[in-house]
Coordinates of C-alpha atoms and ligand atoms in Angstrom, one line a residue:
M1 CA 97.5 103.6 59.9
E2 CA 98.2 100.7 62.3
V3 CA 95.9 97.8 62.0
L4 CA 94.9 96.2 65.4
T5 CA 93.1 92.8 65.2
P6 CA 90.6 91.7 67.8
R7 CA 90.8 88.8 70.2
D8 CA 87.8 86.7 71.2
V9 CA 86.9 87.0 74.9
P10 CA 84.0 85.2 76.6
L11 CA 81.8 87.9 78.3
G12 CA 80.9 85.8 81.3
G13 CA 77.7 84.2 82.5
L14 CA 76.7 80.6 82.2
R15 CA 76.5 80.4 78.4
A16 CA 79.1 83.1 77.7
M17 CA 78.5 85.3 74.7
T18 CA 81.8 86.1 73.0
V19 CA 83.0 89.6 72.2
R20 CA 85.8 90.9 70.0
R21 CA 88.2 93.0 72.0
T22 CA 90.5 95.5 70.2
L23 CA 91.5 97.6 73.2
P24 CA 93.4 97.3 75.3
Q25 CA 96.0 95.2 73.7
R26 CA 99.8 94.8 73.7
Q27 CA 100.5 97.4 71.0
R28 CA 98.1 100.0 72.3
S29 CA 96.2 100.8 75.5
L30 CA 94.3 104.0 74.6
I31 CA 93.0 106.1 71.7
G32 CA 92.3 109.4 73.4
A33 CA 90.5 108.5 76.5
W34 CA 89.0 105.4 74.8
C35 CA 90.5 102.5 76.8
F36 CA 88.3 99.5 76.2
L37 CA 86.6 98.4 72.9
D38 CA 84.4 95.4 72.9
H39 CA 82.5 94.6 69.7
Y40 CA 80.0 91.8 69.4
G41 CA 77.5 90.1 67.1
P42 CA 75.4 89.8 65.2
N43 CA 74.8 87.2 67.9
D44 CA 72.0 84.6 67.9
V45 CA 70.6 85.0 71.4
D46 CA 68.8 81.7 71.4
A47 CA 72.2 79.9 70.9
S48 CA 74.4 82.1 73.1
G49 CA 72.0 83.1 75.9
G50 CA 72.5 86.7 74.9
M51 CA 73.9 89.3 77.4
V52 CA 73.5 88.3 81.0
V53 CA 75.8 90.5 83.1
P54 CA 74.6 90.7 86.8
P55 CA 75.5 93.7 89.0
H56 CA 79.2 94.5 89.0
P57 CA 81.2 97.6 90.0
H58 CA 83.1 100.2 88.0
T59 CA 85.4 103.0 89.0
G60 CA 87.2 105.8 87.2
L61 CA 85.5 105.4 83.8
Q62 CA 82.5 106.1 81.7
T63 CA 80.8 103.2 79.8
V64 CA 79.4 103.8 76.3
S65 CA 76.8 101.4 75.2
W66 CA 75.9 101.5 71.5
L67 CA 73.7 98.9 69.7
F68 CA 73.2 98.1 66.0
T69 CA 70.5 95.4 66.7
G70 CA 68.7 94.2 69.8
E71 CA 67.8 95.7 73.2
I72 CA 69.6 95.7 76.6
E73 CA 68.1 96.5 79.9
H74 CA 70.3 98.6 82.2
R75 CA 70.0 99.1 86.0
D76 CA 72.5 101.0 88.1
S77 CA 73.1 101.9 91.7
A78 CA 72.6 105.6 91.0
G79 CA 68.9 104.8 90.4
H80 CA 68.8 104.6 86.6
H81 CA 66.8 102.0 84.8
A82 CA 67.0 102.3 81.1
M83 CA 66.9 100.4 77.8
V84 CA 69.8 100.5 75.4
R85 CA 68.4 100.6 71.8
P86 CA 70.0 100.8 68.4
G87 CA 71.2 104.2 67.5
E88 CA 70.8 105.5 71.0
L89 CA 73.7 106.2 73.3
N90 CA 73.7 105.1 77.0
L91 CA 76.6 106.8 78.8
M92 CA 77.2 105.8 82.4
T93 CA 79.7 107.7 84.4
A94 CA 81.1 105.5 87.2
G95 CA 83.2 108.3 88.7
R96 CA 84.1 107.3 92.3
G97 CA 82.0 104.1 92.1
I98 CA 78.9 102.6 90.6
S99 CA 77.4 99.2 90.0
H100 CA 75.2 98.1 87.2
S101 CA 73.6 95.1 85.4
E102 CA 73.0 94.5 81.7
Y103 CA 70.6 92.0 80.3
S104 CA 69.4 91.5 76.8
T105 CA 65.6 91.7 76.8
P106 CA 63.3 88.7 76.2
G107 CA 62.2 89.9 72.8
T108 CA 65.8 90.2 71.6
K109 CA 66.7 87.6 69.0
T110 CA 69.9 89.1 67.6
L111 CA 72.4 91.2 69.6
H112 CA 74.9 93.3 67.8
G113 CA 76.8 96.3 69.1
A114 CA 79.7 97.7 71.1
Q115 CA 80.6 98.3 74.7
L116 CA 83.3 100.9 75.1
W117 CA 85.0 102.6 78.0
L118 CA 86.4 106.0 78.5
A119 CA 89.0 106.7 81.1
L120 CA 88.3 109.6 83.4
P121 CA 91.2 112.1 83.8
D122 CA 92.8 112.1 87.3
G123 CA 91.1 115.4 88.2
D124 CA 87.6 114.1 87.5
R125 CA 87.7 110.4 88.4
Q126 CA 86.0 110.9 91.8
V127 CA 82.9 112.6 90.4
D128 CA 79.5 111.4 91.5
P129 CA 78.1 108.5 89.4
T130 CA 75.5 109.4 86.8
F131 CA 73.9 108.3 83.6
E132 CA 72.9 110.0 80.3
H133 CA 70.9 108.9 77.3
H134 CA 71.1 110.5 73.8
A135 CA 69.6 109.6 70.5
P136 CA 71.5 111.5 67.9
E137 CA 69.7 112.8 64.8
P138 CA 71.4 111.1 61.8
V139 CA 73.2 113.4 59.4
T140 CA 73.2 112.2 55.8
G141 CA 75.0 112.9 52.5
D142 CA 75.5 111.3 49.2
G143 CA 75.9 107.6 50.0
W144 CA 76.6 108.0 53.7
E145 CA 74.9 108.5 57.1
A146 CA 76.5 109.4 60.5
R147 CA 75.2 109.3 64.0
V148 CA 77.5 111.3 66.3
F149 CA 77.0 110.1 69.8
I150 CA 80.0 111.8 71.4
G151 CA 81.7 115.1 70.4
S152 CA 81.3 116.7 67.0
L153 CA 81.6 115.5 63.4
L154 CA 80.2 116.4 60.0
G155 CA 78.0 119.2 61.4
S156 CA 76.5 117.2 64.2
S157 CA 77.3 117.5 67.9
S158 CA 76.4 115.4 70.9
P159 CA 75.4 117.1 74.1
V160 CA 76.6 114.4 76.5
K161 CA 79.2 115.2 79.1
T162 CA 82.7 113.8 78.8
Y163 CA 85.7 114.8 80.8
S164 CA 88.2 115.1 77.9
P165 CA 87.7 116.1 74.3
L166 CA 86.4 113.0 72.5
L167 CA 84.7 111.8 69.3
G168 CA 82.4 108.8 68.9
A169 CA 80.3 108.3 65.8
E170 CA 78.7 105.5 63.7
L171 CA 79.1 105.9 60.0
T172 CA 77.4 103.9 57.3
L173 CA 78.8 104.1 53.7
D174 CA 77.0 102.7 50.6
S175 CA 79.1 100.7 48.1
G176 CA 81.2 103.1 46.0
T177 CA 81.1 106.0 48.5
T178 CA 84.2 108.0 49.2
L179 CA 83.8 110.4 52.1
P180 CA 86.4 112.9 53.2
V181 CA 85.8 113.4 57.0
P182 CA 87.2 116.6 58.6
V183 CA 88.7 115.7 61.9
D184 CA 90.5 117.6 64.7
P185 CA 94.3 117.4 63.9
A186 CA 95.0 117.1 67.7
Y187 CA 93.0 113.9 67.8
E188 CA 94.4 110.4 67.5
L189 CA 91.7 108.2 65.8
G190 CA 90.3 104.7 65.8
V191 CA 88.3 103.2 62.9
L192 CA 86.5 100.1 64.1
V193 CA 84.8 98.3 61.1
D194 CA 81.6 96.5 62.1
S195 CA 80.6 95.2 58.7
G196 CA 81.9 95.5 55.1
S197 CA 85.3 97.0 54.6
V198 CA 86.9 100.3 54.0
T199 CA 90.0 102.0 53.0
V200 CA 91.3 104.8 55.3
D201 CA 93.5 107.2 53.3
G202 CA 93.9 104.4 50.9
K203 CA 94.9 101.7 53.4
P204 CA 92.6 98.7 53.7
L205 CA 90.7 97.8 56.9
A206 CA 88.6 94.7 57.1
A207 CA 85.5 93.9 59.2
H208 CA 86.3 93.7 63.0
E209 CA 89.7 95.4 62.7
L210 CA 90.6 98.6 64.4
G211 CA 92.7 101.1 62.5
F212 CA 94.7 103.5 64.5
V213 CA 95.7 106.9 63.0
E214 CA 98.2 109.2 64.8
P215 CA 97.3 112.8 65.4
G216 CA 98.1 115.4 62.7
A217 CA 95.7 114.7 59.9
G218 CA 93.0 117.3 59.5
S219 CA 90.9 114.9 57.4
L220 CA 90.4 111.2 56.9
E221 CA 89.3 109.7 53.6
L222 CA 87.0 106.8 54.0
A223 CA 86.2 104.7 50.9
A224 CA 83.9 101.7 50.7
T225 CA 83.4 99.3 47.8
E226 CA 80.7 97.4 49.6
P227 CA 78.0 98.5 52.1
T228 CA 80.0 99.3 55.3
R229 CA 79.3 100.3 58.8
L230 CA 82.0 101.5 61.2
L231 CA 82.6 103.4 64.4
L232 CA 84.9 106.4 64.3
L233 CA 86.5 107.2 67.7
G234 CA 89.0 109.7 68.7
G235 CA 90.5 112.2 71.1
P236 CA 93.7 113.9 72.0
P237 CA 96.3 111.5 73.5
F238 CA 95.1 110.9 77.1
G239 CA 98.5 111.7 78.6
E240 CA 98.1 109.7 81.8
Q241 CA 99.0 106.2 82.8
I242 CA 96.1 104.1 84.2
V243 CA 95.8 100.8 85.9
M244 CA 92.9 98.7 84.6
W245 CA 91.9 95.5 86.3
W246 CA 88.5 93.7 86.0
N247 CA 86.0 96.5 86.0
Y248 CA 88.1 99.1 87.8
I249 CA 90.3 101.9 86.6
G250 CA 92.7 103.5 89.0
R251 CA 96.2 104.9 89.1
A252 CA 98.0 102.4 91.3
H253 CA 97.9 98.7 92.3
E254 CA 96.9 99.5 95.9
E255 CA 94.0 101.6 94.8
I256 CA 92.6 98.7 92.8
V257 CA 93.1 96.3 95.7
A258 CA 91.1 98.7 97.9
Y259 CA 88.3 99.0 95.3
R260 CA 88.1 95.2 95.2
A261 CA 88.0 95.0 99.0
E262 CA 85.2 97.6 99.2
W263 CA 83.1 95.7 96.6
E264 CA 83.6 92.4 98.4
A265 CA 82.7 94.0 101.7
L266 CA 79.4 95.3 100.2
L267 CA 78.6 91.7 99.1
E268 CA 79.6 90.2 102.4
N269 CA 78.3 92.7 104.9
G270 CA 76.1 95.0 102.9
T271 CA 78.3 98.0 103.7
S272 CA 80.5 100.2 101.6
D273 CA 81.2 103.9 101.5
R274 CA 81.9 103.6 97.7
F275 CA 79.5 101.0 96.2
Q276 CA 75.8 100.2 96.4
L277 CA 73.7 97.7 94.5
P278 CA 71.1 98.5 91.8
E279 CA 67.6 98.3 93.3
G280 CA 65.3 95.5 92.2
D281 CA 67.9 93.5 90.2
P282 CA 66.8 90.0 89.5
L283 CA 70.2 88.4 89.8
E284 CA 72.9 88.2 92.4
A285 CA 75.9 90.5 92.0
L286 CA 79.2 89.2 90.7
H287 CA 82.2 88.7 93.0
S288 CA 85.5 90.2 91.9
P289 CA 88.0 87.6 90.6
P290 CA 91.0 86.7 92.8
L291 CA 93.7 89.3 92.7
P292 CA 96.7 88.5 90.4
N293 CA 99.9 87.4 92.0
A294 CA 101.9 90.1 90.3
R295 CA 101.6 93.8 90.8
M296 CA 99.2 95.4 88.3
V297 CA 101.1 97.5 85.8
K298 CA 100.3 101.0 84.5
R299 CA 99.3 101.2 80.9
G300 CA 99.4 104.2 78.6
P301 CA 102.0 106.7 77.3
Ligands
MN401 MN1 79.8 97.1 83.2

């Protein structure tokens, strides 16, 4: 297992909430199609201002919102208005282009969760934007509980649509629990520890770290000596190189430049064939940052 440590990134907004980013980073860009892992909280909303992310665009990806505590209001340009709540998956497919906003709700005092992205394979990245919600029934055993929000694990399967084989689950382990987890040997895996600590096949992993496990194992042994919560993520190696910049995923520098121009045209002139704004949003949309001086590089295998 390779241990990847997070870096702190301000999320944006006036009183930026800070998130812990474990993907992408220098050593690793993807785990399966998982290409972006932000983990945050528990965050005191009165002090940080919570999550205030006005309308902004996405392309070529799916966003996975998963909360442990708090509530986030979601609005998107495909007409969806939904609440993100603990233990319930919100999966937004950007496809060819979407915009959305995310605001922690007024009643939220503590915000704690993860915002993850899935890269869409080249053959599917122009699909129409859409949105799905799923509240998995927890599966439990002796000293553990699992909520499988994407893919299949421990006898539970999620019905949501992804475009490559994937796994996403929250596991909680009581102190003293050792849990052998059967996994697909074709999958590379990521273990993101939220709280507590765990050993993965005997190797220690601390809170906020991401453990990466190469494909090949048919099982993973998770052992906790304190109450522990983690996310288990995985998928077969993605096998494609991607270009990620701001909120866009594409395959080439020029494509990202064009996405940026189309979003800015929408904000300037109200016209774009690719993007629209969410209806009834209380805040003004975010402009794209200036383009980098250098060419954007492809990441991945
Ligand atoms: Mn977003």
